Amino acid sequence: MHAAEEMVLQIAEAEALQLQLRGHVQADVAGPDQVTTVAGFDVAYDTESDVVAGAVVILAAPTWEVVGSATTVGRAAFPYVPGLLSFRELPPLLDAWDEVLPKLSTPPDLVLCDGHGIAHPRRFGLACHLGITLNLPTIGVAKTPFVGTHTSPGQRRGERTEILLDGEPVGAALRTRDGVREVYLSVGHRSNLDSACRWVLELCPKYRLPETTRAADRLSRAALAAHR
DNA sequence: GCGACAG
DNA sequence: ATCTTGTCGC
């Protein structure tokens, strides 16, 4: 069998797994009401190879200073397929997680990652997959919309509109700074939309993107650069 | 059938 | 994701 045919099968298997795993997602339960530490995840890609760097950062409330981190460098084992991002990014992210976890006295109270949670064609985006794998409250924060419809929220920080998919709210377009374009967030696991919006705003005291995203992005890029 | 499509 | 210069605005 040719490589292209193998890929078609892998994609079908991945989609089937999503349908199975999505049954474990808790997207309408109380989120954390206190957050002492929060984890942020990101992956950086090399332009001309399949080398990838995964990073996890641990930030402490209320200043969100970095109190822990880990990076790993490896090779991408799955291509980018819209709707199957977690199969590409989860391996490097979990590698980084395994590195940082032994160094923590307590697991983080909340996890953020790039990309969507239940705002996904099968309601099982990267944030969901990461959340049920770690069994932690998770929020997906994306820079661009993926599925569903939404109107533009008001121009003030904190204003938001719902992302609707098949008539159901699956996420929010949230303005994290006055006059700056919104971010698109959705619950990954063990949270709800109100709580997710609250914590994302807390994590955006100064910039459009959450401090977790910014720190993890910097770190994953640095790890990639150091490797080359 | 055609186009769009998180990172 | 990543490749890239200048440029507008506070």
mmCIF file of C-alpha atoms (C1' of nucleotides) in Angstrom:
data_model
loop_
_atom_site.group_PDB
_atom_site.id
_atom_site.type_symbol
_atom_site.label_atom_id
_atom_site.label_comp_id
_atom_site.label_asym_id
_atom_site.label_seq_id
_atom_site.Cartn_x
_atom_site.Cartn_y
_atom_site.Cartn_z
ATOM 1 C CA MET A 1 0.000 0.000 0.000
ATOM 2 C CA HIS A 2 1.218 3.481 -0.856
ATOM 3 C CA ALA A 3 1.983 6.178 1.669
ATOM 4 C CA ALA A 4 -0.927 8.292 0.470
ATOM 5 C CA GLU A 5 -3.333 5.434 1.080
ATOM 6 C CA GLU A 6 -1.917 4.839 4.545
ATOM 7 C CA MET A 7 -2.541 8.480 5.314
ATOM 8 C CA VAL A 8 -6.170 8.240 4.266
ATOM 9 C CA LEU A 9 -6.606 5.403 6.748
ATOM 10 C CA GLN A 10 -4.809 7.256 9.534
ATOM 11 C CA ILE A 11 -7.078 10.220 8.986
ATOM 12 C CA ALA A 12 -10.168 8.035 9.156
ATOM 13 C CA GLU A 13 -8.881 6.429 12.357
ATOM 14 C CA ALA A 14 -8.135 9.805 13.906
ATOM 15 C CA GLU A 15 -11.628 11.080 13.141
ATOM 16 C CA ALA A 16 -13.164 7.934 14.602
ATOM 17 C CA LEU A 17 -11.075 8.352 17.749
ATOM 18 C CA GLN A 18 -12.320 11.922 18.112
ATOM 19 C CA LEU A 19 -15.926 10.740 17.994
ATOM 20 C CA GLN A 20 -15.133 8.242 20.725
ATOM 21 C CA LEU A 21 -13.144 10.565 22.984
ATOM 22 C CA ARG A 22 -15.517 13.496 22.738
ATOM 23 C CA GLY A 23 -17.874 11.603 24.994
ATOM 24 C CA HIS A 24 -15.522 12.354 27.894
ATOM 25 C CA VAL A 25 -15.452 16.110 27.420
ATOM 26 C CA GLN A 26 -17.006 18.215 30.180
ATOM 27 C CA ALA A 27 -17.782 21.561 28.590
ATOM 28 C CA ASP A 28 -20.552 22.847 30.834
ATOM 29 C CA VAL A 29 -19.296 22.390 34.379
ATOM 30 C CA ALA A 30 -17.867 24.837 36.901
ATOM 31 C CA GLY A 31 -14.365 26.008 36.000
ATOM 32 C CA PRO A 32 -11.696 26.746 38.593
ATOM 33 C CA ASP A 33 -12.687 29.646 40.853
ATOM 34 C CA GLN A 34 -9.165 30.207 42.057
ATOM 35 C CA VAL A 35 -6.048 29.879 39.938
ATOM 36 C CA THR A 36 -2.655 29.773 41.595
ATOM 37 C CA THR A 37 -0.753 28.491 38.579
ATOM 38 C CA VAL A 38 -1.704 28.093 34.939
ATOM 39 C CA ALA A 39 0.012 26.127 32.171
ATOM 40 C CA GLY A 40 0.454 27.303 28.593
ATOM 41 C CA PHE A 41 1.370 25.094 25.636
ATOM 42 C CA ASP A 42 2.670 25.790 22.137
ATOM 43 C CA VAL A 43 4.519 24.169 19.239
ATOM 44 C CA ALA A 44 6.994 25.787 16.818
ATOM 45 C CA TYR A 45 7.783 24.367 13.383
ATOM 46 C CA ASP A 46 10.926 24.451 11.296
ATOM 47 C CA THR A 47 10.462 25.829 7.795
ATOM 48 C CA GLU A 48 12.491 23.297 5.864
ATOM 49 C CA SER A 49 12.239 20.087 7.861
ATOM 50 C CA ASP A 50 9.816 18.129 9.992
ATOM 51 C CA VAL A 51 11.529 19.230 13.214
ATOM 52 C CA VAL A 52 9.158 20.588 15.825
ATOM 53 C CA ALA A 53 9.642 22.060 19.303
ATOM 54 C CA GLY A 54 7.039 21.691 22.009
ATOM 55 C CA ALA A 55 6.945 23.978 25.023
ATOM 56 C CA VAL A 56 5.030 24.227 28.270
ATOM 57 C CA VAL A 57 5.211 27.171 30.629
ATOM 58 C CA ILE A 58 3.876 27.520 34.158
ATOM 59 C CA LEU A 59 2.762 30.996 35.206
ATOM 60 C CA ALA A 60 1.866 32.138 38.712
ATOM 61 C CA ALA A 61 -1.031 34.414 39.623
ATOM 62 C CA PRO A 62 -1.565 37.294 39.860
ATOM 63 C CA THR A 63 1.407 38.657 37.922
ATOM 64 C CA TRP A 64 1.721 35.649 35.574
ATOM 65 C CA GLU A 65 5.465 35.454 36.002
ATOM 66 C CA VAL A 66 7.036 32.285 34.616
ATOM 67 C CA VAL A 67 7.767 29.849 37.443
ATOM 68 C CA GLY A 68 8.408 26.711 35.438
ATOM 69 C CA SER A 69 8.921 25.466 31.897
ATOM 70 C CA ALA A 70 10.132 22.663 29.688
ATOM 71 C CA THR A 71 10.813 22.182 25.983
ATOM 72 C CA THR A 72 11.363 19.181 23.748
ATOM 73 C CA VAL A 73 12.532 18.867 20.163
ATOM 74 C CA GLY A 74 11.402 16.068 17.895
ATOM 75 C CA ARG A 75 9.897 15.293 14.511
ATOM 76 C CA ALA A 76 6.328 15.776 13.375
ATOM 77 C CA ALA A 77 4.650 12.414 12.928
ATOM 78 C CA PHE A 78 1.322 13.647 11.580
ATOM 79 C CA PRO A 79 0.614 16.298 8.913
ATOM 80 C CA TYR A 80 -1.479 19.373 9.438
ATOM 81 C CA VAL A 81 -5.034 18.441 8.573
ATOM 82 C CA PRO A 82 -7.752 20.965 9.484
ATOM 83 C CA GLY A 83 -9.790 19.326 12.220
ATOM 84 C CA LEU A 84 -6.982 16.982 13.271
ATOM 85 C CA LEU A 85 -4.508 19.436 14.762
ATOM 86 C CA SER A 86 -4.243 17.531 18.037
ATOM 87 C CA PHE A 87 -2.799 14.484 16.284
ATOM 88 C CA ARG A 88 0.035 16.674 15.092
ATOM 89 C CA GLU A 89 0.633 18.737 18.220
ATOM 90 C CA LEU A 90 -0.229 16.470 21.124
ATOM 91 C CA PRO A 91 2.938 14.325 20.981
ATOM 92 C CA PRO A 92 5.384 17.259 21.344
ATOM 93 C CA LEU A 93 3.134 18.911 23.927
ATOM 94 C CA LEU A 94 2.908 15.787 26.064
ATOM 95 C CA ASP A 95 6.665 15.292 25.805
ATOM 96 C CA ALA A 96 7.136 18.752 27.283
ATOM 97 C CA TRP A 97 4.503 18.026 29.925
ATOM 98 C CA ASP A 98 6.339 14.876 31.041
ATOM 99 C CA GLU A 99 9.448 16.988 31.492
ATOM 100 C CA VAL A 100 7.859 19.688 33.599
ATOM 101 C CA LEU A 101 5.445 17.689 35.743
ATOM 102 C CA PRO A 102 8.089 16.133 38.056
ATOM 103 C CA LYS A 103 9.360 19.626 38.809
ATOM 104 C CA LEU A 104 6.002 20.891 40.055
ATOM 105 C CA SER A 105 4.840 20.704 43.644
ATOM 106 C CA THR A 106 1.234 21.010 42.442
ATOM 107 C CA PRO A 107 -0.331 20.534 39.033
ATOM 108 C CA PRO A 108 -1.623 23.748 37.411
ATOM 109 C CA ASP A 109 -5.223 24.777 38.113
ATOM 110 C CA LEU A 110 -5.851 25.647 34.486
ATOM 111 C CA VAL A 111 -4.394 24.938 31.052
ATOM 112 C CA LEU A 112 -4.458 27.088 27.905
ATOM 113 C CA CYS A 113 -3.369 26.165 24.417
ATOM 114 C CA ASP A 114 -3.438 27.635 20.912
ATOM 115 C CA GLY A 115 -6.355 26.525 18.773
ATOM 116 C CA HIS A 116 -9.945 25.608 19.548
ATOM 117 C CA GLY A 117 -11.739 23.381 22.021
ATOM 118 C CA ILE A 118 -15.333 22.378 21.275
ATOM 119 C CA ALA A 119 -15.557 25.016 18.524
ATOM 120 C CA HIS A 120 -14.567 22.255 16.138
ATOM 121 C CA PRO A 121 -16.247 20.239 13.350
ATOM 122 C CA ARG A 122 -16.633 17.263 15.706
ATOM 123 C CA ARG A 123 -16.565 19.303 18.932
ATOM 124 C CA PHE A 124 -13.167 17.893 19.789
ATOM 125 C CA GLY A 125 -10.384 20.327 19.085
ATOM 126 C CA LEU A 126 -6.850 20.358 20.478
ATOM 127 C CA ALA A 127 -7.919 21.891 23.806
ATOM 128 C CA CYS A 128 -10.386 19.039 24.370
ATOM 129 C CA HIS A 129 -7.871 16.343 23.511
ATOM 130 C CA LEU A 130 -5.256 17.943 25.756
ATOM 131 C CA GLY A 131 -7.787 18.426 28.548
ATOM 132 C CA ILE A 132 -9.039 14.862 28.753
ATOM 133 C CA THR A 133 -5.495 13.539 28.393
ATOM 134 C CA LEU A 134 -4.217 15.622 31.315
ATOM 135 C CA ASN A 135 -7.572 15.546 33.129
ATOM 136 C CA LEU A 136 -7.310 19.280 33.809
ATOM 137 C CA PRO A 137 -9.505 22.306 33.077
ATOM 138 C CA THR A 138 -8.542 23.484 29.599
ATOM 139 C CA ILE A 139 -9.334 26.461 27.364
ATOM 140 C CA GLY A 140 -8.497 26.799 23.672
ATOM 141 C CA VAL A 141 -7.624 30.297 22.479
ATOM 142 C CA ALA A 142 -7.336 30.775 18.718
ATOM 143 C CA LYS A 143 -6.270 33.801 16.679
ATOM 144 C CA THR A 144 -8.695 33.031 13.854
ATOM 145 C CA PRO A 145 -12.169 31.475 13.666
ATOM 146 C CA PHE A 146 -12.577 27.906 12.524
ATOM 147 C CA VAL A 147 -16.193 26.765 12.604
ATOM 148 C CA GLY A 148 -19.568 28.325 13.302
ATOM 149 C CA THR A 149 -20.801 31.872 12.970
ATOM 150 C CA HIS A 150 -20.395 34.972 15.111
ATOM 151 C CA THR A 151 -20.902 38.687 14.991
ATOM 152 C CA SER A 152 -18.237 41.204 15.923
ATOM 153 C CA PRO A 153 -18.200 42.146 19.616
ATOM 154 C CA GLY A 154 -18.069 45.786 20.757
ATOM 155 C CA GLN A 155 -14.728 47.569 20.687
ATOM 156 C CA ARG A 156 -14.185 47.561 24.450
ATOM 157 C CA ARG A 157 -12.085 45.033 26.351
ATOM 158 C CA GLY A 158 -14.303 42.327 27.809
ATOM 159 C CA GLU A 159 -17.044 42.591 25.211
ATOM 160 C CA ARG A 160 -17.893 39.335 23.534
ATOM 161 C CA THR A 161 -20.275 37.498 21.225
ATOM 162 C CA GLU A 162 -21.116 33.835 20.978
ATOM 163 C CA ILE A 163 -19.795 31.493 18.327
ATOM 164 C CA LEU A 164 -22.765 29.421 17.177
ATOM 165 C CA LEU A 165 -22.497 25.984 15.589
ATOM 166 C CA ASP A 166 -25.698 24.218 14.560
ATOM 167 C CA GLY A 167 -27.572 26.746 16.661
ATOM 168 C CA GLU A 168 -25.588 26.025 19.805
ATOM 169 C CA PRO A 169 -23.045 28.270 21.558
ATOM 170 C CA VAL A 170 -19.645 26.577 21.307
ATOM 171 C CA GLY A 171 -17.328 29.475 22.050
ATOM 172 C CA ALA A 172 -16.873 33.228 22.124
ATOM 173 C CA ALA A 173 -15.285 36.000 20.118
ATOM 174 C CA LEU A 174 -13.720 37.998 22.949
ATOM 175 C CA ARG A 175 -12.168 41.469 22.850
ATOM 176 C CA THR A 176 -9.162 41.287 25.162
ATOM 177 C CA ARG A 177 -8.006 44.889 24.539
ATOM 178 C CA ASP A 178 -9.825 48.059 23.497
ATOM 179 C CA GLY A 179 -9.961 48.400 19.726
ATOM 180 C CA VAL A 180 -7.860 45.334 18.969
ATOM 181 C CA ARG A 181 -9.219 42.414 17.009
ATOM 182 C CA GLU A 182 -10.845 39.691 19.037
ATOM 183 C CA VAL A 183 -9.623 36.221 19.986
ATOM 184 C CA TYR A 184 -11.724 33.103 19.578
ATOM 185 C CA LEU A 185 -11.974 30.907 22.605
ATOM 186 C CA SER A 186 -13.787 27.736 23.498
ATOM 187 C CA VAL A 187 -13.848 25.315 26.374
ATOM 188 C CA GLY A 188 -11.585 22.329 26.090
ATOM 189 C CA HIS A 189 -12.522 20.403 29.228
ATOM 190 C CA ARG A 190 -13.835 20.818 32.787
ATOM 191 C CA SER A 191 -15.035 24.400 32.343
ATOM 192 C CA ASN A 192 -17.782 26.513 30.805
ATOM 193 C CA LEU A 193 -17.881 29.532 28.532
ATOM 194 C CA ASP A 194 -18.337 32.205 31.229
ATOM 195 C CA SER A 195 -15.464 30.865 33.288
ATOM 196 C CA ALA A 196 -13.274 30.520 30.200
ATOM 197 C CA CYS A 197 -13.889 34.153 29.213
ATOM 198 C CA ARG A 198 -13.168 35.297 32.738
ATOM 199 C CA TRP A 199 -9.815 33.538 32.936
ATOM 200 C CA VAL A 200 -8.733 34.510 29.444
ATOM 201 C CA LEU A 201 -9.367 38.152 30.324
ATOM 202 C CA GLU A 202 -7.382 37.722 33.530
ATOM 203 C CA LEU A 203 -4.547 36.324 31.456
ATOM 204 C CA CYS A 204 -4.639 39.276 29.045
ATOM 205 C CA PRO A 205 -3.802 42.246 31.318
ATOM 206 C CA LYS A 206 -1.747 43.993 28.650
ATOM 207 C CA TYR A 207 -1.764 42.278 25.270
ATOM 208 C CA ARG A 208 -4.274 40.746 22.886
ATOM 209 C CA LEU A 209 -3.074 37.208 23.505
ATOM 210 C CA PRO A 210 -2.919 35.480 26.901
ATOM 211 C CA GLU A 211 0.399 35.598 28.741
ATOM 212 C CA THR A 212 0.453 31.802 28.555
ATOM 213 C CA THR A 213 0.339 31.889 24.757
ATOM 214 C CA ARG A 214 2.996 34.582 24.553
ATOM 215 C CA ALA A 215 5.394 32.834 26.906
ATOM 216 C CA ALA A 216 4.924 29.380 25.362
ATOM 217 C CA ASP A 217 5.340 30.803 21.868
ATOM 218 C CA ARG A 218 8.610 32.515 22.777
ATOM 219 C CA LEU A 219 9.942 29.417 24.461
ATOM 220 C CA SER A 220 9.064 26.972 21.671
ATOM 221 C CA ARG A 221 10.681 29.241 19.089
ATOM 222 C CA ALA A 222 13.787 29.613 21.186
ATOM 223 C CA ALA A 223 14.046 25.840 21.599
ATOM 224 C CA LEU A 224 13.742 25.384 17.849
ATOM 225 C CA ALA A 225 16.363 28.039 17.133
ATOM 226 C CA ALA A 226 18.765 26.564 19.679
ATOM 227 C CA HIS A 227 18.446 23.184 18.033
ATOM 228 C CA ARG A 228 19.282 24.266 14.468
ATOM 229 C "C1'" DG B 1 -19.515 20.693 -7.703
ATOM 230 C "C1'" DC B 2 -16.609 24.557 -5.434
ATOM 231 C "C1'" DG B 3 -14.289 26.797 -1.883
ATOM 232 C "C1'" DA B 4 -12.780 27.128 2.868
ATOM 233 C "C1'" DC B 5 -10.062 25.138 6.366
ATOM 234 C "C1'" DA B 6 -7.213 25.997 14.192
ATOM 235 C "C1'" DG B 7 -1.644 25.511 13.830
ATOM 236 C "C1'" DA C 1 2.791 27.285 11.423
ATOM 237 C "C1'" DT C 2 6.396 30.170 8.534
ATOM 238 C "C1'" DC C 3 8.417 33.640 5.067
ATOM 239 C "C1'" DT C 4 9.121 39.297 5.545
ATOM 240 C "C1'" DT C 5 9.598 46.046 5.226
ATOM 241 C "C1'" DG C 6 7.855 49.533 6.034
ATOM 242 C "C1'" DT C 7 4.562 52.025 8.356
ATOM 243 C "C1'" DC C 8 0.775 54.037 11.245
ATOM 244 C "C1'" DG C 9 -0.136 55.501 15.921
ATOM 245 C "C1'" DC C 10 0.479 56.270 20.957
#
